[in-house]
């Protein structure tokens, strides 16, 4: 039994419930003493000595040798030499923001977690989004799963929900994680390719590990190339437990649903964005928050009674499976808002340390073997990355709840613990710090009943590797299916060893023969009747491989709407970026009317022109240019508007970069509008005016309205087959 308060003296604890709840600004206030602002200040050394000359080192005569005595030079260079810390072994590339979380109504029926009880309570949070495979400096637009890690600074301690934007994972057991990551990372002999899964070692591994197939379907879909961090879902992936005030437990899957809907770019765009703006997602998040267009997500829960644990055609402990929303609906229970950018990337985004083991009373773990492995990994990795056991004292990692324990010392210790006692039990310290009883929100592990033999095995249902991969495929719209096929053709097309490609086509045939056929065609292969040898190579020595081969279990759901982005929110053009393509002689009225309509709808418009500075308008006015054509591409925008003005559109029609700009927007199925002589630019780009929005007579409010509707649709996929013939 867990020990309740042990109190050798009459000192009484201050139960957390008795303390005033921390205000939502508490984390920002806590960070304040650590913030530094050099405005109007004099330059000093790290010791506070004011520096008179920061231009010259100390030398014997102007052309003589430097002196070891120069403590200012040495301090500066030494600090510089030590600026780098190891980047995260995975999820190295990321961007983050501050915000808050608010529950809609008390969740006491499910959990006793204090931050989920009171709808008026705003819990401060810090969220970090990331890619997995690439280095810290790699492109944001890699085809990859995105990390979606949320740190809740609750009054009961930090709760970290360290999830991804894809609800399943590649592997079922933590022991395979280093293998997976070694396979996907740049190949070790020549460190190629960066931030890409399109290479032999990744597909060699995947083709031997059928448990990855479901995840592969997601990663080959456009989910792996989001339009924005603000437009992707988040998932806790594992099944967790909720524990209520009476000690009753239920299983839970955590979801984040973006209010702007789930949207992606096309692979061709991703490749081009990687060149035009490799910081695309990072910039997008930063700019939205600076503009006050705060990104928002709803927290969703799929709650499953403990008694229902075994009623599904999959195992709840298997992280390669989803719980279809048709079987257990997602309850939307609260909202996350990001409203503040970090002040300093390194201090906050780089040094933040997440850990799935950071939980609060009312939230507990399951025996998912991937989750169990993660519980070990995250502290371990911080010890290396952040240099020692005191990383919780780095300002961004400090809980807003007080810390009192007998942990002491270590590298870079900040806390000055007072008193002579650093052990428990004690009488010299009055028994403090005391253990917290349940009433004082002491964490008590859920007493799950377990009995069994020690084995290195997995649950039987874990071996159904393909049913949900097929479910995902069946649930996609036609354009989404096409994109998956193209992604697989691209990825496997980069694989040099033929047998790997062939084996992978064989694996895909287990998901769907049409899918496999389409991929095979692109690779110049045929779908084999049967995979050569056994399907699953993740088999222990001395085991019977037959026992490890995939099984097929009957599933209740054959098609799930929630899995397709075609069914997402498409009712807003908010925060969408529109390029207004113009040159000297543009009609200011057309620009103004459209700009006002876009701004009123919360969209952002930018003037893109052949040169920077300002444009001379047709009416003699000046139109300030935001970007020259040289510095951007339509891949960085959601839509394009070409206003009239004969000299302007003549210049654009004769400018190859302007024509390419429009062609690419068309090819990527984006909303395009042209007014007045703007149609001439469409003609020069050989775009059928029927396929886009045009008005020869100039812009009206109705036209702007129709344009906004088209932007809200994200893309016009009906144009795609035709658009693929566009040379751009
Ligand atoms: Fe992680 N993962 N992971 N992971 N993970 C890390 O921790 C690990 C897994 C996820 O923005 C590391 O602090 C193992 C699943 C995110 O700082 C490391 C296994 C999911 C982030 C680590 C997994 C994730 C990480 C590297 C298999 C989705 C970035 C740096 C057992 C639910 C957090 C660090 C941030 C980071 C280990 C699998 C999500 C090495 C061993 C599944 C979002 O500890």
XYZ file of C-alpha atoms and ligand atoms in Angstrom:
772
model
C 0.000 0.000 0.000
C 1.288 3.454 -0.704
C 2.227 5.310 2.428
C -0.011 8.167 3.453
C 1.408 11.258 5.111
C 4.134 10.356 7.540
C 4.411 13.104 10.082
C 6.819 12.585 12.916
C 6.233 16.135 14.193
C 3.256 18.417 14.380
C 4.198 20.249 11.177
C 1.216 20.099 8.882
C 1.412 20.032 5.097
C -0.193 22.640 2.940
C -2.419 20.590 0.696
C -2.464 21.947 -2.844
C -6.220 22.230 -2.825
C -5.937 24.758 0.014
C -3.649 27.012 -1.963
C -5.121 29.623 -4.249
C -5.124 28.258 -7.790
C -2.363 29.786 -9.876
C -3.557 32.390 -12.397
C -3.056 31.639 -16.093
C -0.268 34.211 -16.229
C 1.714 32.328 -13.606
C 4.126 30.704 -16.061
C 4.833 33.970 -17.857
C 5.427 35.705 -14.523
C 7.764 32.902 -13.503
C 9.752 33.355 -16.719
C 10.004 37.117 -16.251
C 13.024 37.220 -13.876
C 15.001 35.216 -16.446
C 14.268 37.513 -19.372
C 16.999 39.928 -20.396
C 16.566 43.057 -22.409
C 19.633 44.993 -23.570
C 17.710 48.089 -24.612
C 19.585 51.197 -23.422
C 22.089 49.103 -21.451
C 25.884 49.104 -21.436
C 27.911 46.093 -22.579
C 29.381 43.960 -19.779
C 31.259 40.715 -19.250
C 29.453 37.724 -17.688
C 30.734 39.073 -14.386
C 29.017 42.416 -14.907
C 32.192 44.374 -15.692
C 31.506 47.140 -18.203
C 33.470 46.687 -21.428
C 35.220 49.617 -23.029
C 36.587 47.973 -26.194
C 34.724 45.102 -27.862
C 36.586 45.605 -31.168
C 40.224 44.765 -30.347
C 41.880 42.017 -28.367
C 44.750 42.839 -26.005
C 48.135 42.776 -27.817
C 51.748 43.715 -27.336
C 51.828 46.662 -29.749
C 49.312 47.018 -32.603
C 50.935 44.293 -34.748
C 52.203 42.126 -31.898
C 50.995 38.816 -30.392
C 47.786 38.603 -28.342
C 48.069 38.304 -24.611
C 46.801 35.405 -22.527
C 45.861 38.035 -20.023
C 42.928 39.108 -22.175
C 40.190 37.708 -19.934
C 37.572 39.521 -21.997
C 38.618 37.787 -25.213
C 38.886 34.439 -23.445
C 35.470 34.715 -21.809
C 33.792 35.670 -25.059
C 35.453 32.971 -27.168
C 35.060 30.257 -24.547
C 31.360 30.951 -24.259
C 31.039 30.869 -28.022
C 32.944 27.578 -28.240
C 30.401 26.026 -25.896
C 27.238 27.392 -27.491
C 26.100 24.138 -29.039
C 24.402 21.292 -27.248
C 23.532 17.945 -28.847
C 20.426 18.271 -30.957
C 17.545 15.923 -30.204
C 18.334 12.448 -31.589
C 14.835 12.554 -33.121
C 12.519 15.571 -33.517
C 15.557 17.878 -33.768
C 13.813 20.359 -36.056
C 10.978 22.189 -34.352
C 9.147 25.377 -33.497
C 7.155 26.240 -30.390
C 4.754 28.691 -28.786
C 3.141 29.555 -25.475
C -0.570 29.520 -24.805
C -3.244 28.221 -22.522
C -5.751 25.397 -22.196
C -9.299 25.601 -20.918
C -11.699 22.734 -20.350
C -15.327 23.292 -21.532
C -16.902 21.676 -18.505
C -15.716 19.622 -15.578
C -14.403 16.186 -16.549
C -14.796 14.889 -13.000
C -16.840 11.990 -14.424
C -13.643 10.707 -16.033
C -10.682 12.110 -14.162
C -9.648 13.855 -10.997
C -6.930 15.861 -12.810
C -7.349 19.344 -11.312
C -6.738 21.202 -14.574
C -9.682 19.355 -16.141
C -12.248 20.342 -13.506
C -12.884 24.061 -13.742
C -13.970 25.714 -17.040
C -12.873 29.138 -15.780
C -9.326 27.927 -15.219
C -6.743 28.707 -17.889
C -3.762 26.362 -17.634
C -0.558 27.757 -19.180
C 0.942 25.528 -21.851
C 3.979 25.375 -24.136
C 3.695 23.451 -27.412
C 6.535 22.269 -29.634
C 5.922 20.990 -33.171
C 8.642 19.106 -34.992
C 9.680 16.804 -37.777
C 11.295 13.533 -36.731
C 14.088 12.477 -39.055
C 15.880 15.674 -40.067
C 18.608 17.628 -38.330
C 17.948 20.929 -36.602
C 18.627 22.858 -39.803
C 16.608 20.658 -42.145
C 13.570 21.722 -44.143
C 10.145 22.010 -42.521
C 8.546 20.377 -45.544
C 10.127 16.923 -45.291
C 7.743 14.014 -45.766
C 7.579 12.970 -42.129
C 5.357 12.552 -39.105
C 5.134 15.788 -37.093
C 5.666 15.911 -33.340
C 2.922 17.680 -31.388
C 4.198 17.947 -27.821
C 2.185 19.880 -25.232
C 3.418 20.792 -21.775
C 0.606 21.744 -19.394
C 1.918 23.723 -16.404
C -0.816 22.580 -14.010
C -1.127 23.422 -10.315
C -0.454 19.732 -9.623
C 2.762 19.601 -11.633
C 3.603 19.394 -15.322
C 1.582 17.113 -17.565
C 3.202 16.455 -20.947
C 1.135 15.076 -23.804
C 3.954 14.148 -26.180
C 2.115 13.185 -29.329
C 2.295 13.239 -33.102
C 0.079 14.417 -35.966
C -0.509 10.799 -36.972
C -2.498 8.567 -34.595
C -0.381 5.423 -34.966
C 3.293 4.566 -34.979
C 5.715 2.481 -37.051
C 6.498 -0.099 -34.404
C 4.783 -1.901 -31.569
C 7.627 -2.349 -29.150
C 10.173 0.185 -27.882
C 13.000 -2.261 -28.486
C 12.668 -1.619 -32.240
C 12.900 2.197 -31.976
C 16.670 2.532 -32.456
C 16.392 0.216 -35.500
C 13.610 2.283 -37.007
C 15.458 5.547 -36.476
C 18.757 4.181 -37.741
C 16.953 3.004 -40.864
C 15.295 6.351 -41.585
C 18.167 8.667 -40.671
C 20.777 9.530 -43.333
C 22.731 6.411 -44.248
C 25.768 6.295 -41.986
C 28.559 5.840 -44.507
C 27.933 9.097 -46.385
C 25.174 10.841 -44.379
C 22.696 10.978 -47.263
C 19.797 11.791 -47.540
C 18.900 14.531 -45.075
C 15.357 14.565 -43.661
C 14.023 12.020 -46.124
C 12.691 8.503 -45.927
C 13.195 7.963 -49.670
C 16.237 5.715 -49.456
C 17.218 2.068 -49.286
C 17.795 1.539 -45.572
C 14.381 2.881 -44.591
C 12.458 0.782 -47.097
C 14.636 -2.264 -46.472
C 13.589 -2.132 -42.809
C 9.941 -1.294 -43.518
C 9.563 -4.067 -46.069
C 10.626 -6.577 -43.404
C 8.384 -5.133 -40.680
C 4.725 -5.515 -41.653
C 3.664 -3.881 -38.358
C 4.752 -0.573 -39.967
C 2.306 -0.841 -42.838
C -0.554 1.104 -41.259
C 1.793 3.969 -40.341
C 3.298 3.863 -43.826
C -0.122 4.551 -45.321
C -0.394 7.707 -43.205
C 3.167 8.822 -43.873
C 2.741 8.370 -47.615
C -0.459 10.414 -47.473
C -0.512 14.206 -47.549
C -0.832 14.179 -43.740
C 2.949 13.986 -43.750
C 3.282 17.325 -45.575
C 0.973 19.680 -43.627
C 0.048 23.110 -44.959
C 0.724 24.496 -41.485
C 1.299 23.320 -37.937
C -1.927 25.216 -37.282
C -3.790 22.920 -39.661
C -2.873 19.498 -38.415
C -4.396 17.137 -35.887
C -2.557 15.868 -32.856
C -2.804 12.455 -31.202
C -1.535 10.984 -27.964
C -1.126 7.746 -29.992
C -0.992 5.339 -27.043
C -3.990 4.369 -24.982
C -3.700 6.105 -21.606
C -5.793 5.780 -18.463
C -8.024 8.331 -16.793
C -8.715 7.837 -13.105
C -11.639 9.553 -11.410
C -12.027 10.682 -7.786
C -13.360 7.274 -6.748
C -10.425 5.448 -8.251
C -12.380 4.119 -11.223
C -10.290 3.917 -14.360
C -11.163 4.168 -18.044
C -9.009 3.965 -21.152
C -8.519 7.091 -23.202
C -7.125 8.189 -26.550
C -6.202 11.883 -26.747
C -6.869 13.959 -29.881
C -6.234 17.568 -30.914
C -8.637 18.890 -33.563
C -7.506 22.101 -35.288
C -10.297 24.688 -35.647
C -8.972 25.698 -39.075
C -9.339 22.129 -40.344
C -6.712 19.623 -41.471
C -4.944 20.695 -44.649
C -1.824 19.697 -46.519
C 0.321 20.777 -49.414
C 1.123 18.650 -52.444
C 4.451 16.866 -52.726
C 5.464 19.029 -55.688
C 4.782 22.090 -53.526
C 6.687 20.609 -50.602
C 9.748 20.118 -52.786
C 9.570 23.681 -54.072
C 8.813 25.228 -50.662
C 11.903 23.476 -49.326
C 13.902 25.642 -51.716
C 11.928 28.891 -51.512
C 11.427 28.884 -47.757
C 12.696 25.898 -45.730
C 11.371 27.673 -42.600
C 7.840 27.732 -44.001
C 6.080 26.101 -41.020
C 8.154 27.871 -38.416
C 7.525 31.233 -40.083
C 3.822 30.498 -40.528
C 3.356 29.747 -36.821
C 5.341 32.797 -35.757
C 3.562 35.171 -38.120
C 0.073 33.953 -37.236
C 0.721 34.520 -33.539
C 2.349 37.933 -34.128
C -0.699 38.918 -36.209
C -3.049 37.912 -33.378
C -4.543 35.044 -35.416
C -4.049 32.624 -32.539
C -3.950 28.957 -33.546
C -6.549 26.840 -31.748
C -7.279 23.170 -31.249
C -9.986 21.338 -29.371
C -8.952 18.530 -27.074
C -10.839 15.375 -27.941
C -11.203 12.236 -25.851
C -12.179 8.741 -26.863
C -13.111 7.187 -23.559
C -13.420 3.415 -23.247
C -14.770 1.648 -20.199
C -12.342 -0.801 -18.663
C -14.839 -3.615 -19.170
C -14.711 -3.004 -22.942
C -10.964 -3.501 -23.209
C -11.183 -6.687 -25.248
C -14.245 -6.028 -27.355
C -12.403 -4.640 -30.386
C -10.854 -6.422 -33.363
C -7.517 -4.934 -32.297
C -5.606 -4.555 -29.066
C -5.897 -1.215 -27.246
C -2.277 -1.609 -26.187
C -1.090 -1.773 -29.792
C 0.155 1.671 -30.943
C -0.131 0.692 -34.614
C -3.939 0.756 -34.312
C -6.519 3.515 -34.065
C -9.883 3.270 -32.368
C -12.174 4.238 -35.277
C -14.347 7.214 -34.393
C -17.337 5.186 -35.622
C -16.764 2.780 -32.710
C -15.915 5.368 -30.058
C -16.794 8.977 -30.891
C -14.377 11.772 -30.026
C -15.791 14.035 -27.299
C -14.502 17.579 -27.607
C -13.760 18.673 -24.066
C -11.616 21.794 -24.131
C -9.604 24.259 -26.141
C -5.921 24.994 -26.602
C -4.913 28.487 -27.786
C -1.401 29.586 -28.756
C -1.046 33.307 -28.118
C 2.620 34.086 -27.539
C 5.829 33.422 -29.413
C 8.920 32.471 -27.430
C 11.387 35.272 -26.688
C 14.404 33.116 -27.376
C 14.569 29.990 -29.510
C 17.378 28.288 -27.644
C 16.229 29.098 -24.109
C 12.695 27.912 -24.733
C 12.157 25.847 -27.876
C 15.504 24.054 -27.766
C 15.766 23.550 -24.016
C 12.205 22.438 -23.376
C 12.207 18.831 -22.196
C 9.078 16.768 -22.721
C 8.400 13.399 -21.175
C 5.384 11.092 -21.498
C 6.043 10.188 -17.857
C 5.169 13.694 -16.691
C 1.637 13.020 -15.485
C -0.673 14.372 -12.814
C -3.135 12.574 -10.511
C -6.053 11.385 -12.653
C -3.910 10.438 -15.662
C -2.013 7.170 -15.773
C -0.331 4.759 -18.171
C -1.261 1.524 -19.852
C 1.038 -1.381 -20.647
C 1.446 -0.371 -24.299
C 5.027 -1.637 -24.802
C 5.961 1.405 -26.862
C 4.753 3.783 -24.163
C 6.542 1.784 -21.489
C 9.825 2.177 -23.386
C 9.242 5.889 -23.813
C 8.857 6.245 -20.062
C 12.507 5.299 -19.800
C 13.847 7.158 -22.806
C 12.876 10.757 -22.266
C 14.720 11.443 -18.994
C 17.692 9.552 -20.284
C 17.929 11.628 -23.439
C 17.662 14.942 -21.519
C 20.586 13.924 -19.339
C 22.782 13.918 -22.405
C 21.158 16.747 -24.316
C 20.790 19.197 -21.453
C 23.891 18.074 -19.608
C 22.784 16.684 -16.271
C 19.980 15.953 -13.829
C 18.927 19.557 -13.201
C 17.216 20.193 -16.538
C 13.917 20.644 -14.700
C 15.378 23.899 -13.320
C 15.762 25.462 -16.772
C 13.096 28.181 -16.758
C 10.961 26.717 -19.558
C 10.862 23.319 -17.820
C 10.049 24.524 -14.287
C 6.597 23.558 -13.136
C 4.404 26.290 -11.677
C 3.743 23.877 -8.812
C 6.319 24.071 -6.029
C 9.131 21.516 -5.939
C 10.254 20.065 -2.594
C 12.276 16.889 -2.399
C 15.574 15.447 -1.304
C 17.205 15.457 -4.718
C 20.376 17.509 -4.426
C 23.390 18.873 -6.268
C 24.562 17.892 -9.753
C 25.826 19.990 -12.626
C 24.434 23.515 -12.833
C 22.224 23.234 -9.769
C 20.234 26.445 -9.403
C 18.178 25.818 -6.291
C 19.677 26.778 -2.943
C 18.179 24.131 -0.706
C 18.306 25.248 2.907
C 18.630 23.174 6.054
C 20.688 20.141 7.003
C 18.246 17.474 5.961
C 18.221 15.822 2.530
C 16.675 12.474 3.361
C 13.416 10.918 4.415
C 12.280 9.817 6.944
C 13.788 12.409 9.235
C 13.072 14.054 12.526
C 15.664 16.833 12.167
C 13.649 18.473 9.417
C 10.347 17.849 11.107
C 9.684 15.025 8.652
C 9.649 17.487 5.742
C 9.099 17.381 2.909
C 6.192 15.089 3.773
C 4.603 12.540 1.514
C 1.273 13.704 0.191
C -1.814 11.675 0.956
C -4.516 11.202 -1.663
C -6.438 14.149 -0.212
C -3.404 16.336 -0.795
C -3.220 15.219 -4.445
C -0.423 12.717 -3.833
C 0.062 10.634 -6.980
C -0.982 7.023 -6.481
C -0.274 4.613 -9.331
C -3.401 2.847 -10.535
C -3.211 -0.581 -8.891
C -3.627 -2.606 -12.063
C -3.905 -6.323 -11.361
C -1.231 -8.249 -13.239
C -0.094 -11.815 -13.197
C 1.837 -13.763 -15.759
C 5.113 -15.180 -16.865
C 8.080 -13.083 -17.876
C 8.195 -13.352 -21.648
C 9.491 -11.457 -24.655
C 6.269 -11.627 -26.634
C 3.350 -9.548 -27.901
C -0.419 -9.763 -27.663
C -2.057 -12.010 -30.249
C -4.066 -9.245 -31.933
C -0.895 -7.227 -32.466
C -0.235 -9.462 -35.487
C -3.137 -8.074 -37.509
C -0.857 -5.730 -39.418
C -2.954 -4.927 -42.469
C -6.647 -4.510 -41.562
C -6.288 -0.911 -40.458
C -3.902 -0.068 -43.301
C -6.701 -1.224 -45.603
C -9.223 0.789 -43.571
C -7.102 3.909 -44.079
C -6.768 3.277 -47.820
C -10.508 2.610 -48.203
C -11.361 5.799 -46.341
C -9.405 8.141 -48.613
C -10.910 10.263 -51.367
C -9.722 9.619 -54.936
C -7.224 12.518 -54.982
C -5.845 11.346 -51.620
C -5.412 7.823 -53.008
C -3.606 9.224 -56.032
C -1.252 11.159 -53.791
C -0.445 8.061 -51.739
C 0.383 6.158 -54.926
C 2.570 8.995 -56.186
C 4.355 9.245 -52.843
C 5.104 5.518 -52.882
C 6.322 5.738 -56.470
C 8.600 8.610 -55.496
C 9.940 6.973 -52.341
C 10.451 3.525 -53.815
C 11.723 5.105 -57.022
C 14.641 6.431 -54.972
C 15.402 2.953 -53.641
C 18.326 1.507 -55.556
C 18.077 -2.167 -54.627
C 15.430 -3.796 -56.788
C 14.560 -6.594 -54.362
C 13.544 -4.021 -51.730
C 11.160 -2.337 -54.172
C 9.718 -5.693 -55.152
C 9.231 -6.844 -51.576
C 7.538 -3.552 -50.727
C 5.092 -3.915 -53.621
C 4.311 -7.357 -52.224
C 3.622 -5.864 -48.812
C 1.341 -3.215 -50.340
C -0.594 -5.990 -52.040
C -1.588 -7.150 -48.559
C -3.267 -3.759 -48.073
C -4.948 -3.480 -51.435
C -4.073 -5.016 -54.779
C -5.182 -1.951 -56.730
C -2.860 0.208 -54.655
C -0.003 -2.234 -55.166
C -0.781 -2.401 -58.889
C -0.666 1.369 -59.307
C 2.601 1.652 -57.401
C 4.102 -1.278 -59.319
C 3.167 0.303 -62.636
C 5.063 3.468 -61.753
C 8.091 1.395 -60.828
C 7.908 -0.804 -63.903
C 7.183 -3.865 -61.783
C 4.349 -6.357 -61.500
C 2.566 -7.288 -58.312
C 3.877 -10.657 -57.164
C 1.299 -13.323 -56.374
C 3.088 -13.835 -53.092
C 5.912 -12.137 -51.219
C 9.144 -14.033 -51.594
C 9.693 -15.782 -48.254
C 8.036 -14.828 -45.003
C 6.314 -11.465 -44.635
C 7.451 -10.692 -41.137
C 11.175 -10.744 -40.448
C 10.855 -9.332 -36.957
C 11.202 -12.789 -35.474
C 13.362 -13.877 -32.506
C 16.118 -16.433 -33.007
C 14.939 -19.961 -32.277
C 11.287 -18.961 -32.739
C 8.987 -20.534 -35.288
C 8.580 -17.836 -38.001
C 5.083 -19.165 -38.760
C 3.898 -17.899 -35.393
C 4.957 -14.381 -36.371
C 3.166 -14.088 -39.669
C 0.381 -11.503 -40.056
C -3.185 -12.489 -39.260
C -6.426 -10.886 -40.392
C -9.112 -10.182 -37.799
C -12.676 -9.249 -38.575
C -13.151 -5.484 -38.290
C -16.422 -3.677 -37.645
C -15.530 -0.556 -39.610
C -14.661 -0.689 -43.315
C -14.566 3.032 -44.004
C -13.993 5.905 -41.589
C -14.844 9.461 -42.626
C -12.538 10.971 -40.018
C -9.507 9.477 -41.766
C -9.949 11.547 -44.914
C -8.954 15.192 -45.105
C -11.686 15.599 -47.713
C -14.159 15.726 -44.825
C -12.374 18.370 -42.804
C -13.405 21.958 -41.971
C -13.616 24.028 -45.160
C -15.612 27.046 -44.140
C -12.955 29.657 -43.556
C -10.276 31.551 -45.442
C -8.903 32.854 -42.137
C -5.090 33.247 -42.126
C -4.823 32.032 -45.742
C -2.176 33.856 -47.761
C -3.153 35.373 -51.075
C -0.691 36.719 -53.633
C -1.873 39.714 -55.610
C 0.169 39.569 -58.773
C 0.754 43.052 -60.145
C 3.134 45.317 -62.052
C 3.317 49.018 -62.868
C 0.004 50.237 -64.240
C -2.166 48.003 -62.025
C -5.683 49.216 -61.220
C -5.540 50.408 -57.629
C -9.325 50.027 -57.235
C -9.261 46.337 -58.079
C -6.379 45.793 -55.644
C -8.134 47.795 -52.907
C -11.529 46.092 -53.264
C -9.983 42.635 -53.119
C -7.610 43.517 -50.279
C -10.467 44.872 -48.156
C -12.574 41.760 -48.712
C -9.659 39.458 -47.893
C -8.697 41.369 -44.756
C -12.319 41.425 -43.567
C -12.373 37.613 -43.864
C -9.141 37.291 -41.882
C -7.049 36.354 -44.933
C -3.668 37.940 -45.640
C -2.845 39.568 -48.963
C 0.598 40.395 -50.301
C 1.527 42.282 -53.447
C 3.955 40.273 -55.580
C 5.533 42.165 -58.468
C 8.423 41.966 -60.928
C 10.360 44.466 -58.817
C 10.470 45.600 -55.180
C 9.619 49.062 -53.828
C 6.346 50.526 -55.073
C 4.236 50.175 -58.203
C 2.840 53.087 -60.108
C -0.916 52.564 -60.204
C -3.105 53.137 -63.275
C -4.803 55.990 -61.431
C -1.493 57.638 -60.496
C -1.421 56.215 -56.949
C 1.354 54.156 -55.384
C 1.005 50.467 -54.544
C 3.651 49.171 -52.111
C 5.208 45.851 -53.132
C 5.593 43.120 -50.482
C 7.708 40.666 -52.471
C 9.493 40.676 -55.776
C 8.819 37.631 -57.930
C 12.426 36.614 -57.487
C 12.024 36.038 -53.743
C 8.785 34.049 -53.602
C 6.773 31.495 -55.525
C 3.079 30.721 -55.575
C 3.905 27.634 -53.483
C 4.210 30.012 -50.521
C 0.602 31.185 -50.997
C -2.845 29.639 -50.848
C -4.328 31.610 -53.713
C -3.529 34.120 -56.457
C -5.426 37.188 -57.647
C -4.487 39.008 -60.852
C -6.064 42.449 -60.977
C -6.489 44.325 -64.275
C -4.583 47.291 -65.621
C -3.318 46.830 -69.207
C 0.344 47.844 -68.675
C 0.522 45.654 -65.546
C -0.942 42.530 -67.085
C 1.034 43.043 -70.324
C 4.232 43.096 -68.286
C 3.202 40.026 -66.282
C 2.133 38.073 -69.368
C 5.584 38.663 -70.816
C 7.420 37.759 -67.620
C 8.343 34.064 -67.384
C 8.435 34.076 -63.571
C 4.948 35.614 -63.398
C 3.610 33.024 -65.834
C 5.260 30.220 -63.877
C 3.794 31.681 -60.674
C 0.255 31.367 -62.055
C 0.861 27.999 -63.694
C 2.122 26.503 -60.471
C -0.860 27.839 -58.534
C -3.100 26.227 -61.152
C -1.165 22.979 -61.106
C -1.464 22.857 -57.321
C -5.246 23.306 -57.623
C -5.305 26.614 -55.760
C -7.946 29.289 -55.973
C -7.105 31.759 -58.760
C -9.042 34.899 -59.653
C -8.437 37.427 -62.423
C -10.257 40.636 -63.172
C -10.233 42.980 -66.159
C -7.147 42.546 -68.303
C -5.848 40.093 -65.694
C -7.333 37.403 -67.941
C -4.467 38.041 -70.354
C -2.051 36.584 -67.813
C -4.160 33.416 -67.605
C -4.022 33.213 -71.368
C -0.243 33.597 -71.376
C -0.090 30.777 -68.824
C -2.373 28.674 -71.060
C -4.912 28.299 -68.283
C -8.516 27.646 -69.209
C -10.448 30.628 -67.769
C -13.386 28.243 -67.144
C -11.385 26.526 -64.409
C -10.792 29.676 -62.352
C -12.685 32.753 -61.237
C -12.756 35.614 -63.746
C -14.594 38.874 -64.299
C -13.714 41.058 -67.273
C -15.589 44.029 -65.866
C -13.488 44.332 -62.718
C -13.792 43.194 -59.107
C -17.108 43.199 -57.232
C -17.972 42.213 -53.679
C -19.630 39.053 -55.067
C -16.494 38.097 -56.919
C -14.411 38.565 -53.775
C -16.970 36.479 -51.882
C -16.714 33.642 -54.422
C -12.902 33.842 -54.268
C -12.978 33.564 -50.474
C -15.221 30.502 -50.725
C -12.811 28.879 -53.148
C -9.895 29.626 -50.804
C -11.793 28.082 -47.887
C -12.137 24.880 -49.955
C -8.317 24.695 -49.764
C -7.949 23.099 -53.213
C -10.078 22.342 -56.228
C -9.166 18.710 -56.701
C -11.554 18.349 -59.636
C -8.919 20.227 -61.628
C -6.082 17.906 -60.721
C -5.939 15.474 -63.633
C -5.959 18.332 -66.095
C -3.542 20.361 -63.968
C -0.981 17.581 -64.037
C -0.371 18.305 -67.706
C 0.727 21.864 -66.883
C 4.445 22.263 -67.537
C 5.469 23.822 -64.221
Fe 9.647 10.104 -29.020
N 11.476 10.686 -28.424
N 10.212 8.169 -28.834
N 7.872 9.441 -29.803
N 9.077 11.957 -29.301
C 11.891 11.959 -28.323
O 13.042 12.864 -26.495
C 11.294 7.757 -28.157
C 7.480 8.159 -29.968
C 7.857 12.405 -29.683
O 9.387 18.547 -29.036
C 13.225 12.086 -27.643
O 13.431 14.934 -25.731
C 11.302 6.326 -28.061
C 6.083 8.081 -30.254
C 7.863 13.842 -29.802
O 10.984 18.015 -27.621
C 13.553 10.646 -27.250
C 10.180 5.906 -28.702
C 5.655 9.375 -30.276
C 9.148 14.235 -29.462
C 12.376 9.892 -27.817
C 9.493 7.067 -29.180
C 6.788 10.207 -29.991
C 9.877 13.044 -29.148
C 14.260 12.837 -28.424
C 9.713 4.483 -28.914
C 4.246 9.880 -30.555
C 9.702 15.632 -29.481
C 14.404 14.191 -27.746
C 9.544 3.763 -27.705
C 3.285 9.503 -29.549
C 9.455 16.346 -28.198
C 13.597 14.078 -26.565
C 9.981 17.750 -28.289
C 11.208 13.034 -28.724
C 12.273 8.580 -27.672
C 8.322 6.988 -29.936
C 6.677 11.630 -29.948
C 14.878 10.106 -27.720
C 12.359 5.496 -27.388
C 5.247 6.819 -30.454
C 6.696 14.729 -30.202
O 13.577 10.460 -25.874
